[in-house]
Coordinates of N, CA, C and O and ligand atoms in Angstrom, one line a residue:
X1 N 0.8 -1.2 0.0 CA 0.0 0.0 0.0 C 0.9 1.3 0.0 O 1.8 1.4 0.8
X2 N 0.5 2.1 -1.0 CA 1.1 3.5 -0.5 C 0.5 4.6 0.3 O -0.6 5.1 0.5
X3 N 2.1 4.7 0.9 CA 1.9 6.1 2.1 C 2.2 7.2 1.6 O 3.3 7.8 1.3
X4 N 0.5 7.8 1.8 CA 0.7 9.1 1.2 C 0.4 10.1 2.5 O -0.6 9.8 3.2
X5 N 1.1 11.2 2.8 CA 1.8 12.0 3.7 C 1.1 13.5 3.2 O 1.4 13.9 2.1
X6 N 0.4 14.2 4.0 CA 0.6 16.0 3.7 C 1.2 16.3 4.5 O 1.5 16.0 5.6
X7 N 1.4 17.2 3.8 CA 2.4 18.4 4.6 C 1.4 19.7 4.8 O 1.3 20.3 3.8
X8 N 0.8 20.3 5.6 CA -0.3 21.7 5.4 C 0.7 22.6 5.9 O 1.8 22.2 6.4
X9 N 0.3 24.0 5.6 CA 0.6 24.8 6.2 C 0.4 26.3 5.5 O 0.0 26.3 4.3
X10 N 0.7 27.5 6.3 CA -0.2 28.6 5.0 C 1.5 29.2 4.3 O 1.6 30.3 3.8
X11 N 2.7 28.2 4.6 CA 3.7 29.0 3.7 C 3.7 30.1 3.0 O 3.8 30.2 1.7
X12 N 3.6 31.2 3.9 CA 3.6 32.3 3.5 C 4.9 33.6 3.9 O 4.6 34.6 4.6
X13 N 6.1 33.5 3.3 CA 5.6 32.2 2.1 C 6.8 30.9 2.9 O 7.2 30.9 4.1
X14 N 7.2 30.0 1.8 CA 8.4 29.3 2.3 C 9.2 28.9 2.7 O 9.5 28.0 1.9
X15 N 10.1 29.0 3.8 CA 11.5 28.9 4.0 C 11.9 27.4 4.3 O 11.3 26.3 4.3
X16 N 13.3 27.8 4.5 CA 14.3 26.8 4.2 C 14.1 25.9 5.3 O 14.6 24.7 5.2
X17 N 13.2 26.3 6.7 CA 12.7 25.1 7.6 C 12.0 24.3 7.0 O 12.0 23.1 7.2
X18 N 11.2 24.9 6.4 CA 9.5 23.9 5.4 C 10.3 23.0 4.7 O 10.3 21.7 4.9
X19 N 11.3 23.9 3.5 CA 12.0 22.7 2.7 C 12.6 21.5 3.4 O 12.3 20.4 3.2
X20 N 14.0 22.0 4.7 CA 14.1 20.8 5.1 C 12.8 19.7 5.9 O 13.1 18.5 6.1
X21 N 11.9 20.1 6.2 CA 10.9 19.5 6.6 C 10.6 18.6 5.3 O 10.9 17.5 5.4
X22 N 10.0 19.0 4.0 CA 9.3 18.7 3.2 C 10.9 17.3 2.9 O 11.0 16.1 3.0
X23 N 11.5 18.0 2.8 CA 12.8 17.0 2.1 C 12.4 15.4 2.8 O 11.9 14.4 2.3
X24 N 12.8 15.9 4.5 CA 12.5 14.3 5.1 C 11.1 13.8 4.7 O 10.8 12.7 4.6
X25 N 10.6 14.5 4.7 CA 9.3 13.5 4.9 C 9.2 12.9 3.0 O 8.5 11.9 2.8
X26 N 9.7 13.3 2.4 CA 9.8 12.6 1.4 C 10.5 11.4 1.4 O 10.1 10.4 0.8
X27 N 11.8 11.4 2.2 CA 12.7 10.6 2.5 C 12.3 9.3 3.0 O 13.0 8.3 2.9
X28 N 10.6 9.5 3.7 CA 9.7 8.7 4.9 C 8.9 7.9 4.3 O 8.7 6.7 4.5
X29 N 8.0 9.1 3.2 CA 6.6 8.3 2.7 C 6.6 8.1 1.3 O 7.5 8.7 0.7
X30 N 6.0 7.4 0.8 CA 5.9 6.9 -0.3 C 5.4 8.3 -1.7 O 5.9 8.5 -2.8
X31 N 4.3 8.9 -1.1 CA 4.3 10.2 -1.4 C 3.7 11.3 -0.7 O 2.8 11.1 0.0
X32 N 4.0 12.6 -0.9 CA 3.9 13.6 -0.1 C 3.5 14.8 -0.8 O 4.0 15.4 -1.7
X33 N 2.4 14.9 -0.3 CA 1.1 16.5 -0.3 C 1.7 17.4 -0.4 O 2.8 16.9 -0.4
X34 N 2.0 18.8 -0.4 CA 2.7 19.4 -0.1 C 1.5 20.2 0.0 O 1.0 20.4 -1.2
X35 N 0.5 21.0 1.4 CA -0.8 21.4 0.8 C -0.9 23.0 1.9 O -0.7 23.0 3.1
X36 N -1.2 24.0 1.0 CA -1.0 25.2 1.2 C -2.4 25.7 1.6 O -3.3 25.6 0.8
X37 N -2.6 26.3 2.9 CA -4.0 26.4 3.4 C -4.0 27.7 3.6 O -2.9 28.3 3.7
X38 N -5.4 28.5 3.8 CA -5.5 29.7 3.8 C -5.8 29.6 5.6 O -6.5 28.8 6.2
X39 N -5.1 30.6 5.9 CA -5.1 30.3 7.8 C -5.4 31.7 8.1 O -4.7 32.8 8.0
X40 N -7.4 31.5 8.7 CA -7.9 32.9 8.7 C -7.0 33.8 9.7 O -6.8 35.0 9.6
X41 N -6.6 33.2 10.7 CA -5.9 33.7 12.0 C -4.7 34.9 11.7 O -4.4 35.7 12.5
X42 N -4.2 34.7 10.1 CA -3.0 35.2 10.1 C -3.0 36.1 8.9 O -2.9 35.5 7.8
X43 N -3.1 37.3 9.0 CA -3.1 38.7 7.8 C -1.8 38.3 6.6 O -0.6 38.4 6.9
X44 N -2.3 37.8 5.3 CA -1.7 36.7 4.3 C -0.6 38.1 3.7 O -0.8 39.3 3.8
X45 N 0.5 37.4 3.1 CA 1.5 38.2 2.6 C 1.4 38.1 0.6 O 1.5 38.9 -0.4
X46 N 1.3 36.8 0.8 CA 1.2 36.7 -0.7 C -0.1 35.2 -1.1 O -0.4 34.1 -0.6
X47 N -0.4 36.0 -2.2 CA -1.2 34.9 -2.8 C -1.0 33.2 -3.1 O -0.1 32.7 -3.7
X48 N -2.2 32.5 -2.5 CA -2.2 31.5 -1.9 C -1.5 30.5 -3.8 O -0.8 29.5 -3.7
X49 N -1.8 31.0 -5.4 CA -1.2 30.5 -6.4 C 0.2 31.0 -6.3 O 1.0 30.3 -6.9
X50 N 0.5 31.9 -5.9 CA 1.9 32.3 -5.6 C 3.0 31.2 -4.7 O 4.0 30.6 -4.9
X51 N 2.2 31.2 -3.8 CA 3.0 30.4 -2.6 C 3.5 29.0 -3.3 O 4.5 28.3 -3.3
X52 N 2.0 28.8 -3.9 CA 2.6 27.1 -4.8 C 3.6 27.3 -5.3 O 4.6 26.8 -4.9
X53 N 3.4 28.5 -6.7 CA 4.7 28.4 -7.5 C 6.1 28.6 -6.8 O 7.1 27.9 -7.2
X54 N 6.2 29.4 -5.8 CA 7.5 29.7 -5.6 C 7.7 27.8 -4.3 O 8.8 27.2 -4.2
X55 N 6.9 27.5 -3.6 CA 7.5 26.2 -3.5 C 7.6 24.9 -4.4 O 8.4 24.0 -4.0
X56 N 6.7 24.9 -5.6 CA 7.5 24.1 -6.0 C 8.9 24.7 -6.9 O 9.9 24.1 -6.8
X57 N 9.0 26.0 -7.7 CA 10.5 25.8 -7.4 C 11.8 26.0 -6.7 O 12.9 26.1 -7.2
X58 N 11.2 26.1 -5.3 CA 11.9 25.9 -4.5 C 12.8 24.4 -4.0 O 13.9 24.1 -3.9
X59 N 11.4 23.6 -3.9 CA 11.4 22.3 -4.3 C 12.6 21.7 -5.6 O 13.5 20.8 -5.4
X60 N 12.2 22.4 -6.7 CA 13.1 21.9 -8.0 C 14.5 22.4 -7.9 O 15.4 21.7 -8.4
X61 N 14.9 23.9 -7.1 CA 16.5 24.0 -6.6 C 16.9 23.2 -5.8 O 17.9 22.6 -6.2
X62 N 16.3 22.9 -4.4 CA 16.9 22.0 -3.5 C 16.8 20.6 -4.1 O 17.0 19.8 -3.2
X63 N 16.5 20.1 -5.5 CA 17.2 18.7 -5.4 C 16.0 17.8 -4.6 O 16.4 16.9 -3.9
X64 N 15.0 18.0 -4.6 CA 14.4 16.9 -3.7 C 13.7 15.9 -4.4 O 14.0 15.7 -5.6
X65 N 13.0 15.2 -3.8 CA 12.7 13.4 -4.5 C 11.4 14.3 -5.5 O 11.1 15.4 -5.3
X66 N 11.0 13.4 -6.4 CA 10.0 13.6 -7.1 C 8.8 13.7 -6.8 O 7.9 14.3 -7.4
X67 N 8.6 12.7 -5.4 CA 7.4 12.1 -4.9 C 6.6 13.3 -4.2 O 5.7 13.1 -3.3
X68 N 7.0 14.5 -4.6 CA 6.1 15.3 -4.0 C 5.5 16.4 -4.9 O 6.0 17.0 -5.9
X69 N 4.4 16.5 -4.6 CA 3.0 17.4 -4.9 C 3.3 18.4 -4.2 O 4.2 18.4 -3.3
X70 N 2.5 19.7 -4.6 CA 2.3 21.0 -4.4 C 1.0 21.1 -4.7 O 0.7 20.4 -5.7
X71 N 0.1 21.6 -4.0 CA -0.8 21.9 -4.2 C -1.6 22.7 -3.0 O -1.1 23.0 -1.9
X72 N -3.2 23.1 -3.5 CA -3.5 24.0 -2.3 C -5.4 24.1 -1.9 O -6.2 24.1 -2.8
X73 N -5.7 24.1 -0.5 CA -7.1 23.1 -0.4 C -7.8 24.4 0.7 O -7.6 24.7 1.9
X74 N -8.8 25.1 -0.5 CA -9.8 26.1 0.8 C -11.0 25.3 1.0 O -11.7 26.1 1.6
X75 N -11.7 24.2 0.8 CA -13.0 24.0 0.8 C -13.3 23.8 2.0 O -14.5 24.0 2.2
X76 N -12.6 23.4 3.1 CA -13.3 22.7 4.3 C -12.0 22.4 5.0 O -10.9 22.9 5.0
X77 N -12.6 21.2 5.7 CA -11.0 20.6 6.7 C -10.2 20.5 6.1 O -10.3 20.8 4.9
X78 N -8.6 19.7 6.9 CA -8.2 19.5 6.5 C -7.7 17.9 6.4 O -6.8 17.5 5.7
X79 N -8.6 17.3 7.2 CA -8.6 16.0 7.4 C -9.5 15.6 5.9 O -9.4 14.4 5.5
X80 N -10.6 16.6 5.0 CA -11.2 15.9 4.0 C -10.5 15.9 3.0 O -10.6 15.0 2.1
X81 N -9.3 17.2 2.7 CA -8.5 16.5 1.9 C -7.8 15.4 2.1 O -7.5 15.0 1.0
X82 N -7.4 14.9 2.8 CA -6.9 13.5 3.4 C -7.2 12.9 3.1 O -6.5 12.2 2.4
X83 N -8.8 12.6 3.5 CA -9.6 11.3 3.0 C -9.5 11.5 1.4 O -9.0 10.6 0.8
X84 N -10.0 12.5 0.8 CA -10.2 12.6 -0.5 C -8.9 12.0 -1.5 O -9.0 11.4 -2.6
X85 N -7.7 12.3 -0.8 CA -6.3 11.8 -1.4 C -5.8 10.2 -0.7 O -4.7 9.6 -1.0
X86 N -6.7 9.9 0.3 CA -6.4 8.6 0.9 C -5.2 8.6 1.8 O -4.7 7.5 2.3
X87 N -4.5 10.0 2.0 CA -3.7 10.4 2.8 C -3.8 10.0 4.5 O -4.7 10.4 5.3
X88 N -2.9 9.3 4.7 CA -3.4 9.1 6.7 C -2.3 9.6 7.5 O -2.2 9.4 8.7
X89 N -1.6 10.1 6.9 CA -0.4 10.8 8.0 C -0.4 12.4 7.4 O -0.2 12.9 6.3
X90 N -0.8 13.0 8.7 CA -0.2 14.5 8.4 C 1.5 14.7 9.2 O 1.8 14.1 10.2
X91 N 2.4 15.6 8.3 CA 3.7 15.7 8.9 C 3.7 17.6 9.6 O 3.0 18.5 9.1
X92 N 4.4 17.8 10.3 CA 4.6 19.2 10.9 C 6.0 18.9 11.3 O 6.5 17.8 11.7
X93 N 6.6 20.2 11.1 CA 7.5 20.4 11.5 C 7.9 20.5 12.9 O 6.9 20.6 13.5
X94 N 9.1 20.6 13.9 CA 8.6 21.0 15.2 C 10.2 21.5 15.5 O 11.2 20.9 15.4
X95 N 9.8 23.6 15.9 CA 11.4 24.0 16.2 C 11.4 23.9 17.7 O 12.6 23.7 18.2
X96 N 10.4 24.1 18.5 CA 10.2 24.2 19.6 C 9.1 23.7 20.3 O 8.2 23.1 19.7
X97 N 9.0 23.8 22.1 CA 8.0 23.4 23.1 C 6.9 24.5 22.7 O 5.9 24.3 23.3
X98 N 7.0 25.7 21.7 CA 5.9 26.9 21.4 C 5.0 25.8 20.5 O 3.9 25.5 20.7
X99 N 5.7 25.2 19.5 CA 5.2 24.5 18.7 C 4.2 23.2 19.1 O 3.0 22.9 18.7
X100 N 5.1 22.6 20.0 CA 4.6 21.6 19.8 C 3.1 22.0 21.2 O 2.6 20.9 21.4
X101 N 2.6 22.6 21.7 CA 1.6 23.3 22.0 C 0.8 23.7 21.2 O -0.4 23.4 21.2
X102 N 1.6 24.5 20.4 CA 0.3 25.0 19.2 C 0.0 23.6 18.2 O -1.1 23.6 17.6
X103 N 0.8 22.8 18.0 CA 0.3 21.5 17.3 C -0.7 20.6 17.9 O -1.8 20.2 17.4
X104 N 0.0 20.1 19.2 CA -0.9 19.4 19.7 C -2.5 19.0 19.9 O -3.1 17.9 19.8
X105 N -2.8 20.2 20.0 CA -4.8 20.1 20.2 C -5.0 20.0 18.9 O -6.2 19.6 18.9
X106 N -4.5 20.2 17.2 CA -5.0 20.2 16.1 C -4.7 18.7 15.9 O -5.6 18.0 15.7
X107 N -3.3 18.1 16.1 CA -3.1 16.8 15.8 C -4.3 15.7 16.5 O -4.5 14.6 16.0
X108 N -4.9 16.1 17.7 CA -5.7 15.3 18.4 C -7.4 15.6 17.7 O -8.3 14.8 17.6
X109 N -7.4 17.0 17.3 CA -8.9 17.1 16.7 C -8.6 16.3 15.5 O -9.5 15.5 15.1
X110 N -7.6 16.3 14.8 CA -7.8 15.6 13.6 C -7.5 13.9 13.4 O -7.6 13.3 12.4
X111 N -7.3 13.5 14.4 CA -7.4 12.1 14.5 C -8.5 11.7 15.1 O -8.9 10.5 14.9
X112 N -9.1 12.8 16.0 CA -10.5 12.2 16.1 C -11.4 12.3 15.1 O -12.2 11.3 14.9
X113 N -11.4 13.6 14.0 CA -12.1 13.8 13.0 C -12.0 12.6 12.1 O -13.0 12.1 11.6
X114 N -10.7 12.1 11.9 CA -11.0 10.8 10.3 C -9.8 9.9 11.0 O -9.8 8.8 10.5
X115 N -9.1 10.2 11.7 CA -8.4 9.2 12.2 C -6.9 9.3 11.7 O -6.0 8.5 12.0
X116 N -6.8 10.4 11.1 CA -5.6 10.8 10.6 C -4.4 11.0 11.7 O -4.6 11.5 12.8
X117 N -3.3 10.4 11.3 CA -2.2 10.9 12.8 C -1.2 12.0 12.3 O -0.9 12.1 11.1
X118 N -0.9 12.5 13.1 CA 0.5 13.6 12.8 C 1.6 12.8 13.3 O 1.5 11.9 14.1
X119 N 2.6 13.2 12.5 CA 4.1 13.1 12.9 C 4.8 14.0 12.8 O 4.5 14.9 12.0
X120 N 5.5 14.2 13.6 CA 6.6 15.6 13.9 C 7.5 15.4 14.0 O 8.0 14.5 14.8
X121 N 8.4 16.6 13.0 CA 10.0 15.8 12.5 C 10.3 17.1 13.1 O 9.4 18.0 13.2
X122 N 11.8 17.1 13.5 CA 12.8 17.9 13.9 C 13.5 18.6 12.7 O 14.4 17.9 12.2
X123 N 13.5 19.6 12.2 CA 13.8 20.3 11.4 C 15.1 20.6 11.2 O 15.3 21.3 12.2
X124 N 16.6 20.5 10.4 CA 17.8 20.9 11.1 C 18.4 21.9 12.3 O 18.9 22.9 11.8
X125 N 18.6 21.8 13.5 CA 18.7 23.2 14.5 C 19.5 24.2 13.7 O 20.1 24.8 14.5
X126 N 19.8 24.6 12.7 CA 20.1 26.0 11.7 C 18.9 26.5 11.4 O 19.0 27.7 11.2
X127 N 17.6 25.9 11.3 CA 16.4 26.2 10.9 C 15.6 26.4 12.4 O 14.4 26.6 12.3
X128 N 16.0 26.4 13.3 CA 15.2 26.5 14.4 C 14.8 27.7 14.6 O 13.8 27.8 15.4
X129 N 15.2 28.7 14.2 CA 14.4 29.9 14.8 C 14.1 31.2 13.3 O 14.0 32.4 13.2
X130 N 14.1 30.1 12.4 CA 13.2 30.5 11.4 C 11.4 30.2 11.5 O 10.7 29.2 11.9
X131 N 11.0 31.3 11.0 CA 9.4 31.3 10.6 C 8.9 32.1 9.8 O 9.4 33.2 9.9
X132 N 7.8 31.9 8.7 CA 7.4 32.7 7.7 C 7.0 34.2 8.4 O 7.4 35.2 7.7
X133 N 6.3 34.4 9.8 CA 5.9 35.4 10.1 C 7.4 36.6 10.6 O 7.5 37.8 10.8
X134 N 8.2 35.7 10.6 CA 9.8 36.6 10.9 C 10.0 37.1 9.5 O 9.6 38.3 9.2
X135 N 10.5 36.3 8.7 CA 10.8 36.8 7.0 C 9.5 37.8 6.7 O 10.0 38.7 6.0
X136 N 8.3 38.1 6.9 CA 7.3 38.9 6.6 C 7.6 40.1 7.0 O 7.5 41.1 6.3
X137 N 8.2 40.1 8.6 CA 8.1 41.4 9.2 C 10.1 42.1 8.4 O 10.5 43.2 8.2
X138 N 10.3 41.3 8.4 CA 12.1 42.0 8.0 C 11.6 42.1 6.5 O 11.6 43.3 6.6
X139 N 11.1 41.8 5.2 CA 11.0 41.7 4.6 C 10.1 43.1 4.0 O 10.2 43.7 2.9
X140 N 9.2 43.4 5.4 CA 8.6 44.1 5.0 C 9.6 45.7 5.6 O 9.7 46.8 5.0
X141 N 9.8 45.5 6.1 CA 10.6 46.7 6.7 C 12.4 47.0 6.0 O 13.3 47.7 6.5
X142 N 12.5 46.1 5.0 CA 13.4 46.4 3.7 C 14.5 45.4 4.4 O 15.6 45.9 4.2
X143 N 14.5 44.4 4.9 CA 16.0 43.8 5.3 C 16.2 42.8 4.5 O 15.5 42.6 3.5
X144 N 17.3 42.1 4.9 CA 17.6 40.5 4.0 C 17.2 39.8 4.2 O 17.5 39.7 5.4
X145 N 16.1 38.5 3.8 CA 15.9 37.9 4.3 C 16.6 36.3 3.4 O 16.1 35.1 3.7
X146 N 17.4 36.6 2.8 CA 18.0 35.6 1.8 C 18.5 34.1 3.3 O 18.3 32.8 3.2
X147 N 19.1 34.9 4.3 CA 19.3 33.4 4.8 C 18.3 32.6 5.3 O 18.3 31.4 5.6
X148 N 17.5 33.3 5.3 CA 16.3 32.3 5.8 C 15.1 31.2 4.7 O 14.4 30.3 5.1
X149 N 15.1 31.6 3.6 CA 14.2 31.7 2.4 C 15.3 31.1 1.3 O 16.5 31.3 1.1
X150 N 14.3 30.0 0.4 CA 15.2 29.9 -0.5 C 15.1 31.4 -1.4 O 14.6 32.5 -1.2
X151 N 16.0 30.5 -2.8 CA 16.7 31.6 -3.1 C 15.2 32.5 -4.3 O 15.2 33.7 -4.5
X152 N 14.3 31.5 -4.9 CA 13.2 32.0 -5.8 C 12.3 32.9 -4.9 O 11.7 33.9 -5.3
X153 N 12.2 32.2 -3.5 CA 11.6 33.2 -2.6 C 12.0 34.9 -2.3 O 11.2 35.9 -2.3
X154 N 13.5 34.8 -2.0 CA 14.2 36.2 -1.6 C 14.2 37.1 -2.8 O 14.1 38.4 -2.7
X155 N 14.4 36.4 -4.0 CA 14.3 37.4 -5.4 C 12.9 37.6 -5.2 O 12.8 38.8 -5.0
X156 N 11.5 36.9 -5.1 CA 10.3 37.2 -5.1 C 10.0 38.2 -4.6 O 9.3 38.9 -5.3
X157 N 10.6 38.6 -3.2 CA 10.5 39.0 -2.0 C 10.9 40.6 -2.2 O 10.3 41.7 -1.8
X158 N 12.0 40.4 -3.0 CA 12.9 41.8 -3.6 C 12.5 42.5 -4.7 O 13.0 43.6 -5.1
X159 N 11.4 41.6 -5.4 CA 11.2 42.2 -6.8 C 9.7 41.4 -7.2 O 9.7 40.7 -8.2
X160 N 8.7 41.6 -6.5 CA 7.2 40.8 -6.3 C 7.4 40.9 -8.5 O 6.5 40.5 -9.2
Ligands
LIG1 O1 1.5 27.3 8.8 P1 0.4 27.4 9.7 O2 -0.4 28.7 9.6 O3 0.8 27.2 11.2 O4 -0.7 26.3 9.3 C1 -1.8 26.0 10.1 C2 -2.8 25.1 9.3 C3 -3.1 25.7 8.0 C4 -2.1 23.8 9.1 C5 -4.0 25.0 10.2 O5 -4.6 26.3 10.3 C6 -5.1 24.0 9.7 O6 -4.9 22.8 9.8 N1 -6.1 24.5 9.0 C7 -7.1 23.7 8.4 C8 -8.5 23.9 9.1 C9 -8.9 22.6 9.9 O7 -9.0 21.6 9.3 N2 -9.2 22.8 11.2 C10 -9.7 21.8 12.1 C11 -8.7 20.8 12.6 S1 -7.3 21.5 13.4

C-alpha cells in the first residue's frame, strides 16, 4: 500500500525550515502532499497560487525526490482532503515546546475527526528559529531575508 503523507501549512511564504521538513518527509513516505491552506488567523502576505509556485520551485532548486505534490485546499477541513487523497499521516514540522503546543490540540482534533495521525520531525537546528511570520516582518521593513528563504523566494520577496 502506498503512504501518502501531507504536509499543510499557510507557507507564507516558504522557508528553508519547510524545505528541510518537506525533504524528510519525502525521504519517509511513499508520497507527499505538499498542501497550502489559507489560515484565517494570520493577515496573508502573498497569494495563496503564488505560494505554490515559488515552492514548487523551491522544491526543484533544492534537489528533492519527485514524490512530492504542491498543491493548495480552501473547501473545508483538513482531514477531507486526506480522505479525498487517501492520505493518513499528516507531517509538521517541530522547532520548539511553542510549537509543539500549538500542534498538539490540532493533531488530536484531527485524529478524532477521520483518524488521521501527525508526525513531527525535527527540522535541522540551523532552521530553528526560522518562521514565515519573521521573514514577513524583516522583509517588510526592507531587510535580507536571503538566509532564511530559498533563493526564488528572496528574489520574489525583492522584486514581487
Ligand atoms: O503554517 P500554519 O499557519 O501554522 O498552518 C496552520 C494550518 C493551515 C495547518 C491549520 O490552520 C489548519 O490545519 N487549517 C485547516 C482547518 C482545519 O481543518 N481545522 C480543524 C482541525 S485543526
Amino acid at each position: 500500500m502506498s503512504r501518502i503523507a501531507v504536509v499543510p501549512g499557510s507557507f507564507d511564504p516558504v522557508t528553508l525550515g519547510h524545505i528541510d521538513v518537506i525533504g524528510r518527509a519525502a525521504g519517509l513516505f511513499d508520497q507527499v502532499h505538499v498542501l497550502v491552506v489559507h489560515n484565517p488567523d494570520k493577515a496573508a502576505l502573498l497569494p495563496i497560487a503564488q505560494r505554490v509556485s515559488l515552492i514548487e520551485q523551491s522544491i526543484r532548486d533544492a534537489g528533492l525526490p519527485t514524490n512530492i505534490l504542491v498543491t493548495s485546499w480552501s473547501m473545508g477541513l483538513l482531514v477531507d482532503y486526506c480522505t479525498d487523497v487517501g492520505a493518513t499521516v499528516l507531517v509538521k514540522g517541530i522547532r520548539s515546546q511553542i510549537d509543539v503546543a500549538y500542534e498538539t490540540p490540532m493533531a488530536i482534533v484531527n485524529r478524532n475527526l477521520a483518524g488521521v495521525e501527525t508526525v513531527f520531525l525535527l527540522p535541522n537546528p540551523e532552521h530553528a528559529h526560522v518562521s514565515s511570520s519573521l521573514v514577513r516582518q524583516v522583509a517588510a521593513l526592507g531587510g535580507d531575508v536571503s538566509p532564511y528563504v530559498p533563493r526564488s523566494v528572496a528574489q520574489y520577496l525583492q522584486h514581487p
